[in-house]
Coordinates of C-alpha atoms and ligand atoms in Angstrom, one line a residue:
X178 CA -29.7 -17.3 -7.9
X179 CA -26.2 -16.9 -6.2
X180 CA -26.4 -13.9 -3.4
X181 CA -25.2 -10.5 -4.6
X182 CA -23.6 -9.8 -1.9
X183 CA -21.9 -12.0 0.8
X184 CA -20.1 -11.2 4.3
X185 CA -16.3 -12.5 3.9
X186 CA -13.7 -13.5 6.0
X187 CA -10.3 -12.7 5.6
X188 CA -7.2 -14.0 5.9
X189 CA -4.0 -12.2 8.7
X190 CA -0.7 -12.2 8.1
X191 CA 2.0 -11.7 11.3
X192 CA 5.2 -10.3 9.6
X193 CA 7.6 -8.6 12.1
X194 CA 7.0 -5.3 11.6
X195 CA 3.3 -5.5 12.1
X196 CA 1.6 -3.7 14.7
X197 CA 1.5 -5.7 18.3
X198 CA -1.5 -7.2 19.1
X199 CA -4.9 -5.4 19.9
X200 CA -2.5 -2.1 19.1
X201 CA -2.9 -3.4 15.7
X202 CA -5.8 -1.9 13.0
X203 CA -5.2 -5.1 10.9
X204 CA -6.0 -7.4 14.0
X205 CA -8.8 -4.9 15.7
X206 CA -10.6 -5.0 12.4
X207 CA -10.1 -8.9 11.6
X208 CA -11.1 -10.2 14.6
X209 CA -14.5 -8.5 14.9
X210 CA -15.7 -11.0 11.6
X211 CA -18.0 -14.2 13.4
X212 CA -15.8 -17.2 13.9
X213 CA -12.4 -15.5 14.0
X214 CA -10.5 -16.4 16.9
X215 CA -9.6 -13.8 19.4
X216 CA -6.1 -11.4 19.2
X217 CA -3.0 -12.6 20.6
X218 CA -1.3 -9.9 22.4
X219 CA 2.1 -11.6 21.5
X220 CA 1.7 -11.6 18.1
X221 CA 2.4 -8.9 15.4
X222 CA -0.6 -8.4 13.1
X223 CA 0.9 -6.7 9.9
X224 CA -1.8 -7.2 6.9
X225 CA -5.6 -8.2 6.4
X226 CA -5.9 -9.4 2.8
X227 CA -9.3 -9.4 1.5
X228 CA -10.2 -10.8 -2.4
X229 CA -9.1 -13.9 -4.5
X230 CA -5.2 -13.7 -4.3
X231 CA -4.1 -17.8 -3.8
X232 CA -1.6 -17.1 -1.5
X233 CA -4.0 -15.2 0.9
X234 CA -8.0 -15.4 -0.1
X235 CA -10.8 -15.0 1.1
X236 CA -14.0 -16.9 2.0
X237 CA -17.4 -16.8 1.9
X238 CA -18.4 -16.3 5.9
X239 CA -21.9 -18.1 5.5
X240 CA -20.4 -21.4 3.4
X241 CA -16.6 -21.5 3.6
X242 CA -16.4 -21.7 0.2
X243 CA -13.3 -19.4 -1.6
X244 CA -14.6 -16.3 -3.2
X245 CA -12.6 -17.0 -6.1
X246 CA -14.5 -20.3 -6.4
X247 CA -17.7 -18.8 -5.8
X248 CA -16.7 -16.1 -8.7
X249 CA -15.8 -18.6 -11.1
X250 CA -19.1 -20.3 -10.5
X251 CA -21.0 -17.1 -10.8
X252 CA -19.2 -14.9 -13.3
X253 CA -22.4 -12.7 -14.1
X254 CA -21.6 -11.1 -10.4
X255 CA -17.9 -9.7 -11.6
X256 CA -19.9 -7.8 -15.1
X257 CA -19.0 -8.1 -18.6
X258 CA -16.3 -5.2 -18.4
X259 CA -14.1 -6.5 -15.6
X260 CA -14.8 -10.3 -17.0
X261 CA -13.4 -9.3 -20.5
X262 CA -10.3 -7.8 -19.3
X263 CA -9.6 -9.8 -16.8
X264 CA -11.7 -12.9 -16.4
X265 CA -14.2 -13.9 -13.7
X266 CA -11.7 -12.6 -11.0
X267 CA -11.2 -9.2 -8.7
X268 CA -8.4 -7.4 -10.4
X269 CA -7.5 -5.5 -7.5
X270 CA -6.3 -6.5 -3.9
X271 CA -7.6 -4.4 -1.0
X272 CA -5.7 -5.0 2.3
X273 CA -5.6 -3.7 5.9
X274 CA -2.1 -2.7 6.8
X275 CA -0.6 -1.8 10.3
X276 CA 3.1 -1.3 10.5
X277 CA 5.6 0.5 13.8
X278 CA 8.6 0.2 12.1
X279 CA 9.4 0.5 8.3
X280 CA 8.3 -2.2 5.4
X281 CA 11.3 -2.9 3.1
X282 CA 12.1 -0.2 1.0
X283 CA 10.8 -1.3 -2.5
X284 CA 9.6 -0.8 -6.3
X285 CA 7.4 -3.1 -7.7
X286 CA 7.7 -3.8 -11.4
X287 CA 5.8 -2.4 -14.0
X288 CA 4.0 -4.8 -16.7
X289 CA 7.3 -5.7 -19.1
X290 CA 9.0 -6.5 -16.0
X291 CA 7.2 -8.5 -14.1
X292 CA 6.3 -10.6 -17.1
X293 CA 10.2 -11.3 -17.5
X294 CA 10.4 -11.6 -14.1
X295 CA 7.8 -14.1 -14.2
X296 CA 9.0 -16.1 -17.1
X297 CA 12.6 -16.4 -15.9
X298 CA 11.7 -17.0 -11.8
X299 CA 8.1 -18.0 -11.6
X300 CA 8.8 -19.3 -7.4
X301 CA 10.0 -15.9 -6.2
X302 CA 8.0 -13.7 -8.9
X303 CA 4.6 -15.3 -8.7
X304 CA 2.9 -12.3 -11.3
X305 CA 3.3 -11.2 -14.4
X306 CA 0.7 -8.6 -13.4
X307 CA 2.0 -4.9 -12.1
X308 CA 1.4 -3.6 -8.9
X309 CA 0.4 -0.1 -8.7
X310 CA -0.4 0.6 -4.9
X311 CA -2.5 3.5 -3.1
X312 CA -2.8 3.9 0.5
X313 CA -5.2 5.5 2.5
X314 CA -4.3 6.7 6.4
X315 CA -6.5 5.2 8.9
X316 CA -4.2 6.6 11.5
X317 CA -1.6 9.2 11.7
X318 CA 1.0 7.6 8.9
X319 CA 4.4 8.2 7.8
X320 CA 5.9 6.8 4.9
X321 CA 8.5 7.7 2.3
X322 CA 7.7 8.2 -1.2
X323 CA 9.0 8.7 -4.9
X324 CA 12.3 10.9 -5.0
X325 CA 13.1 14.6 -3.7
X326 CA 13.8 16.9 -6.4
X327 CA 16.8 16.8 -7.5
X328 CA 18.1 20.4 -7.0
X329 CA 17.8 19.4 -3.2
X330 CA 19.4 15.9 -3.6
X331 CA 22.1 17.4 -5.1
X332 CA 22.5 20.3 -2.3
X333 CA 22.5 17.5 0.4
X334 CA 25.6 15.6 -1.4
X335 CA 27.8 18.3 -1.3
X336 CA 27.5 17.8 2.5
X337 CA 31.5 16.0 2.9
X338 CA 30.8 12.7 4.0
X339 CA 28.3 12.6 0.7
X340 CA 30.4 13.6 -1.8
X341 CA 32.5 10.5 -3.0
X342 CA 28.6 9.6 -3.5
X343 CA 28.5 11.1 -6.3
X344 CA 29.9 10.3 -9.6
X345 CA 32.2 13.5 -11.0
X346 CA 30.4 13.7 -15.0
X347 CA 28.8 17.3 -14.4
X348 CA 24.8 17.3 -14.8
X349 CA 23.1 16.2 -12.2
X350 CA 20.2 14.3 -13.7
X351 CA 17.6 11.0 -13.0
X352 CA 21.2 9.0 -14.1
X353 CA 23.1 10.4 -11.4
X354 CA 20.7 9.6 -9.1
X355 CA 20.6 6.3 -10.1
X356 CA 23.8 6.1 -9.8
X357 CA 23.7 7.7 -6.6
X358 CA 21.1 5.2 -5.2
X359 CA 23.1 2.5 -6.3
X360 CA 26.2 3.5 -5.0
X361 CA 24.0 3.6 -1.4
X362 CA 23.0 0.8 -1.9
X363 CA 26.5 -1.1 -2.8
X364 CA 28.0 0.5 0.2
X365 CA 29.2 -2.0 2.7
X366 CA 27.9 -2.3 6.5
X367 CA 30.9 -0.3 7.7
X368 CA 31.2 2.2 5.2
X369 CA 27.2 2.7 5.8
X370 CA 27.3 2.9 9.5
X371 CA 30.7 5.3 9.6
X372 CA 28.6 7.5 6.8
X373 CA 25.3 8.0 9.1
X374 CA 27.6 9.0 12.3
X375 CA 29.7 11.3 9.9
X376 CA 26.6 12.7 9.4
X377 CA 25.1 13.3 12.3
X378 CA 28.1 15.1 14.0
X379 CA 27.1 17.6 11.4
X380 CA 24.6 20.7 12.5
X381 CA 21.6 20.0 11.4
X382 CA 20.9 23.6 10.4
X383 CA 23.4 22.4 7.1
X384 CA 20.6 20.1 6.4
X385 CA 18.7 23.2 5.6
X386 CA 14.7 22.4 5.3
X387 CA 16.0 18.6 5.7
X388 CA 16.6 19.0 9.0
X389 CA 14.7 15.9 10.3
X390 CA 17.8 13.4 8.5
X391 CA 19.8 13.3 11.2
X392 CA 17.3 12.4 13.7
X393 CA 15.6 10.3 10.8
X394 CA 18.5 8.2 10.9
X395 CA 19.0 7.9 13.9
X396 CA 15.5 5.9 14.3
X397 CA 15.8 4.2 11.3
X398 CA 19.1 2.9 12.7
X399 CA 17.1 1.6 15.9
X400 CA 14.8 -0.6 13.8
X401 CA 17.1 -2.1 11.1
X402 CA 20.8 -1.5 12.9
X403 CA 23.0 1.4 11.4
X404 CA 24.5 -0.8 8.5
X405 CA 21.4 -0.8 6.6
X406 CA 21.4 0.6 3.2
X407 CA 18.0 1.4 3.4
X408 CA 18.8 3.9 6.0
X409 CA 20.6 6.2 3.5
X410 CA 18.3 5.9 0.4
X411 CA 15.3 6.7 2.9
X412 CA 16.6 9.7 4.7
X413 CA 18.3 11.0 2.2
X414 CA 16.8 10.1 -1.4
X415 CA 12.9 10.3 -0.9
X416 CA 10.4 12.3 0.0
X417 CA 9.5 11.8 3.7
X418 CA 5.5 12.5 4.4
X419 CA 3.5 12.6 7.5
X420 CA -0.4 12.4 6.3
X421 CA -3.1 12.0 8.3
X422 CA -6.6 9.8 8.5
X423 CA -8.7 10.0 4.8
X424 CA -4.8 11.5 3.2
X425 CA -3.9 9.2 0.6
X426 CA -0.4 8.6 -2.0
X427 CA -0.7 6.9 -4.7
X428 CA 2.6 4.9 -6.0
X429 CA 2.6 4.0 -9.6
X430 CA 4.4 0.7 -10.6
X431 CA 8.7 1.0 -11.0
X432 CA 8.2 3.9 -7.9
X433 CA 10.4 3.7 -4.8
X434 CA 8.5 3.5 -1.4
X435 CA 8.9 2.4 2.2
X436 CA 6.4 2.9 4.8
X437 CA 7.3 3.9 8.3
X438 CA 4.6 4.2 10.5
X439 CA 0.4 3.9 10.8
X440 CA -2.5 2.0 10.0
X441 CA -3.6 2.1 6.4
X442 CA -6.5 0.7 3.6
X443 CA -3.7 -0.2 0.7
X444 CA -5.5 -1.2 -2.2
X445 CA -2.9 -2.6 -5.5
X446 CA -3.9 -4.5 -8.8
X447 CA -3.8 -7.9 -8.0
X448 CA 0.0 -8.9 -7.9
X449 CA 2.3 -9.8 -5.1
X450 CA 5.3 -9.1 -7.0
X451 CA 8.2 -7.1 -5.4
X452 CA 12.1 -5.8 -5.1
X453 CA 13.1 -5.1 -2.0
X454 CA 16.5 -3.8 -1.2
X455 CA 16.4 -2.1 2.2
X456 CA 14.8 -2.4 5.7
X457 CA 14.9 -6.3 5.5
X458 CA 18.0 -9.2 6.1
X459 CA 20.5 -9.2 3.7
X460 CA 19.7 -12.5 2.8
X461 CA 16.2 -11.5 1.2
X462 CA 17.4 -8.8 -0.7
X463 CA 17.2 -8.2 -4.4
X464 CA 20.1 -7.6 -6.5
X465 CA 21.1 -3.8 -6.4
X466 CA 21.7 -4.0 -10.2
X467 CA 18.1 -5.3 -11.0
X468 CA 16.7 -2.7 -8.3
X469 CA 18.4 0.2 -10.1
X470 CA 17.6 -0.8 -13.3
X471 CA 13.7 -1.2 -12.8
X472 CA 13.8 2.9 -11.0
X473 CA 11.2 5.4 -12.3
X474 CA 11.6 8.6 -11.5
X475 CA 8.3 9.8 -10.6
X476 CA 6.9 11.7 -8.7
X477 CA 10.2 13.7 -8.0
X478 CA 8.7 16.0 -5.2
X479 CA 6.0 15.2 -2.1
X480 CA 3.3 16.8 -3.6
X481 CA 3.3 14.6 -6.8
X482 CA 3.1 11.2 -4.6
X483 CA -1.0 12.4 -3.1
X484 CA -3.4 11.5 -4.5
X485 CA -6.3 13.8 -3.7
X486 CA -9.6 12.7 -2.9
X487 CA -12.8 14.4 -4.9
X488 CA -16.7 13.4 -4.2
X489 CA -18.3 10.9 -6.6
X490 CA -21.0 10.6 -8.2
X491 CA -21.7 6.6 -6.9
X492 CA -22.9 8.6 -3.6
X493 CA -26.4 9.6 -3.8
X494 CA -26.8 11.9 -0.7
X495 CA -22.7 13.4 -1.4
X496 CA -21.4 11.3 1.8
X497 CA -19.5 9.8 -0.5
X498 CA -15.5 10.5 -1.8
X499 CA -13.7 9.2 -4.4
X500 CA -9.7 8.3 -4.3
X501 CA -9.6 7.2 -8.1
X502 CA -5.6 6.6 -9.0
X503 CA -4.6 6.8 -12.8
X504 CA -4.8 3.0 -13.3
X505 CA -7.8 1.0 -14.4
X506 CA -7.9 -2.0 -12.2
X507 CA -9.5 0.1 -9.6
X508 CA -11.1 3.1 -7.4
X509 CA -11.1 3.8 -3.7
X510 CA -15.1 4.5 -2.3
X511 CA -15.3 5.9 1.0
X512 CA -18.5 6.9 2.8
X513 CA -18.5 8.8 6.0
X514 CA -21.8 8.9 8.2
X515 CA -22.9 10.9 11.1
X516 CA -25.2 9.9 13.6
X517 CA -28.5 9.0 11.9
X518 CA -27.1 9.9 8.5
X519 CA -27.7 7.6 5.4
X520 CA -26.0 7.0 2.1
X521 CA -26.7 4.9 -1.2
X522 CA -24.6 3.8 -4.0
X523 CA -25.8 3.7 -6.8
X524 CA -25.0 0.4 -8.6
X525 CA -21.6 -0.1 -9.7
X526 CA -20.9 -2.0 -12.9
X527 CA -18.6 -4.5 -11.8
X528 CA -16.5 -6.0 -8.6
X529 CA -16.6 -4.3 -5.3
X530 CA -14.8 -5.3 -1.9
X531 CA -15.8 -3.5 1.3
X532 CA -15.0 -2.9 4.8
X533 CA -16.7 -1.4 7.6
X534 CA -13.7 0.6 9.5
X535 CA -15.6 2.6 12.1
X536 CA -18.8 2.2 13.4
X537 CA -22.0 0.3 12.7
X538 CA -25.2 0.2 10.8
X539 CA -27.2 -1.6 8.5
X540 CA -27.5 -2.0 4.6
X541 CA -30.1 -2.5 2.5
X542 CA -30.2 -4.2 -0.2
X543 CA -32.4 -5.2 -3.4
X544 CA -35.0 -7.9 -2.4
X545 CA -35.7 -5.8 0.6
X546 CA -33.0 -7.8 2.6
X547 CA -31.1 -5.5 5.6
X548 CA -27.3 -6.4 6.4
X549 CA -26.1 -5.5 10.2
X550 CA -22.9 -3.8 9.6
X551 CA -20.3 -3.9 11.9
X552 CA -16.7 -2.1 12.8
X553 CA -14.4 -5.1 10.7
X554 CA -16.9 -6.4 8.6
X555 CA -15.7 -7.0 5.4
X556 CA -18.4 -7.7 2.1
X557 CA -17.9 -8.8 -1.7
X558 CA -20.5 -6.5 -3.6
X559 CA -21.2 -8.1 -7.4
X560 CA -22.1 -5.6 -10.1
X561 CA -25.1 -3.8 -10.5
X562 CA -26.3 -3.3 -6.9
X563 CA -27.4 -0.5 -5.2
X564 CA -26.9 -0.2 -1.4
X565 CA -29.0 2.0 1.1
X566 CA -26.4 2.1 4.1
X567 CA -27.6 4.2 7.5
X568 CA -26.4 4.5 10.6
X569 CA -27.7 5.7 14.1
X570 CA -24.5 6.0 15.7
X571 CA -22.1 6.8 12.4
X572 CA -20.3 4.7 10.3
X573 CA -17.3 4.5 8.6
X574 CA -17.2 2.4 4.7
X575 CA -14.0 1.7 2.4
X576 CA -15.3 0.2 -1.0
X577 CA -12.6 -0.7 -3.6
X578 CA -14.3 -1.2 -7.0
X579 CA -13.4 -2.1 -10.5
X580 CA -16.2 -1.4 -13.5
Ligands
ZN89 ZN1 4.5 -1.6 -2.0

């Protein structure tokens, strides 16, 4: 009988806006797993992938093997449900991210896009799956998210160097702002650099409750040079949130997002598909045209983009919280331990990946076999177990499931 559950390890990427070295969550938490090497402090640890993605997978710690092998060879641990819809796989990807200076500014498309995407540019579009996204602060993390409303954006463009913005048909509606977002985007270096310095010689008490843009700007211009486009549609398009540890968003597939700052648990349907536009070289950008086409506009204030976290019902003792987006490739599980506290789940139907982000413990589970757990470990979990977790110092558990 294949094991239930199995200790991973996980694969690190090093993009360039990562986090540096050990001031990196993704790196702390990757190198605690047996046999990974140490950090290197001149590196920039971005993103711990865990799950079955090619590009990006995991193994099996004990026998090297891929999980996604070991999945296909044992399809009874995925559950009927998940195998039905989406074969003997893990249709969500939970990752580690850990970013001091903004991702590109991005959408990534919903189901009929991607698949056209895919058909057309298989190479650079490697899904034909969505990729609805939530993320959960570790850390203190700022991001931008979805659209203002548009009684505000349209306020803020009567400001002069905004205007020619703007296109002169009189509603303004989602098509406006389109076209508003496009025209950001279309402007060139110069115009978007003369545009951000026009603007900040303005007072910032005309910015009225917006007035972090100027200075928003200003540090956006820092980490991407004052010519980026990005700079505008951030600052002055989207909803700019500052959440803090167990706050989560969640960003539905076709919605604009960049994130600025922190250490997060992101958690997506398994896709790697994206348009970026902003906050990256000009060279790997997406055409403005196919980025304003794909545009949803939801959520259209801050408050829409959370997604609030509730108690469920897989916790036993209620240690346990639920961050369950509108999606059904998969939920968020996180338990929170005291010292000498204890928690089970009750068996899940179907897929689970799990990390340990604080702390350390042991689990039991069926077969009267106790796991150490450890600050970084990182488990596959296949359906129908039930796990005793306790903890004499306190522990910290993330558990992205699919049933
Ligand atoms: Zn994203």
């Amino acid at each position: 009988m294949a094991d239930a559950v199995v200790q991973l390890r996980c694969g690190v990427k090093n993009d360039g806006w990562g986090k540096k070295g050990k001031a990196s969550a993704a790196a702390q938490l990757w190198s605690k797993t047996p046999g990974n090497p140490g950090i290197d402090e001149s590196k920039t640890y971005s993103e711990m992938w865990m799950g079955t993605y090619p590009s990006n997978p995991s193994y099996l710690l004990s026998t090297g093997e891929q999980l996604g092998d070991y999945l296909k060879k044992n399809p009874q641990l995925v559950g009927k449900s998940v195998k039905d819809r989406y074969g003997p796989e893990v249709p969500f990807l939970p990752k580690i991210l850990s970013f001091s200076k903004a991702l590109p500014l991005q959408i990534h498309p919903d189901l009929k896009l991607a698949a056209k995407l895919h058909k057309e540019d298989p190479e650079k579009y490697g899904d034909a799956n969505h990729k609805p996204e939530i993320a959960i602060a570790l850390s203190k993390f700022e991001l931008f998210a979805g659209w203002k409303p548009l009684k505000d954006i349209q306020s803020l463009f009567k400001l002069k160097p905004l205007e020619h913005f703007v296109p002169s048909s009189g509603n303004f509606d989602d098509e406006t702002l389109r076209q508003v977002c496009k025209a950001l985007l279309s402007a060139s270096p110069n115009e978007v650099a003369s545009t951000i310095a026009e603007l900040q010689s303005i007072p910032e008490s005309q910015f009225g409750t917006d007035s972090y843009i100027p200075g928003m700007l200003d540090r956006l211009s820092k980490q991407y040079t004052e010519c980026d486009n990005g700079n505008l549609v951030a600052a002055l398009l989207m909803n700019y949130l500052t959440l803090g540890p167990g706050d989560s968003v969640f960003v539905p597939a076709d919605s604009i997002h960049a994130y600025l700052e922190g250490d997060i648990v992101e958690c997506m349907a398994r896709s790697d598909n994206v348009i970026n536009t902003g906050f990256c070289p000009v060279a790997t950008r997406d055409s403005v045209e196919l980025f304003g086409q794909a545009l949803t506009f939801t959520p259209h204030d801050a408050q829409g983009a959370l997604l609030p976290r509730r108690k469920s019902d897989k916790g036993m003792q209620g240690k346990t919280d639920v961050y369950a987006p509108p999606i059904s490739e998969f939920s968020v599980l996180c338990t929170a331990l005291g010292a000498g506290e204890n928690e089970t789940h009750q068996a899940i139907h179907g897929p689970s990946l799990m990390i340990v982000t604080k702390g350390c413990g042991s689990m039991k589970i069926p077969g009267n076999t106790t796991v150490g757990l450890q600050e970084g470990y990182v488990f596959f979990v296949g359906q129908g177990v039930a796990l005793d977790f306790s903890t004499d110092k306190g522990l910290a558990v993330y558990r992205a499931y699919a049933e």
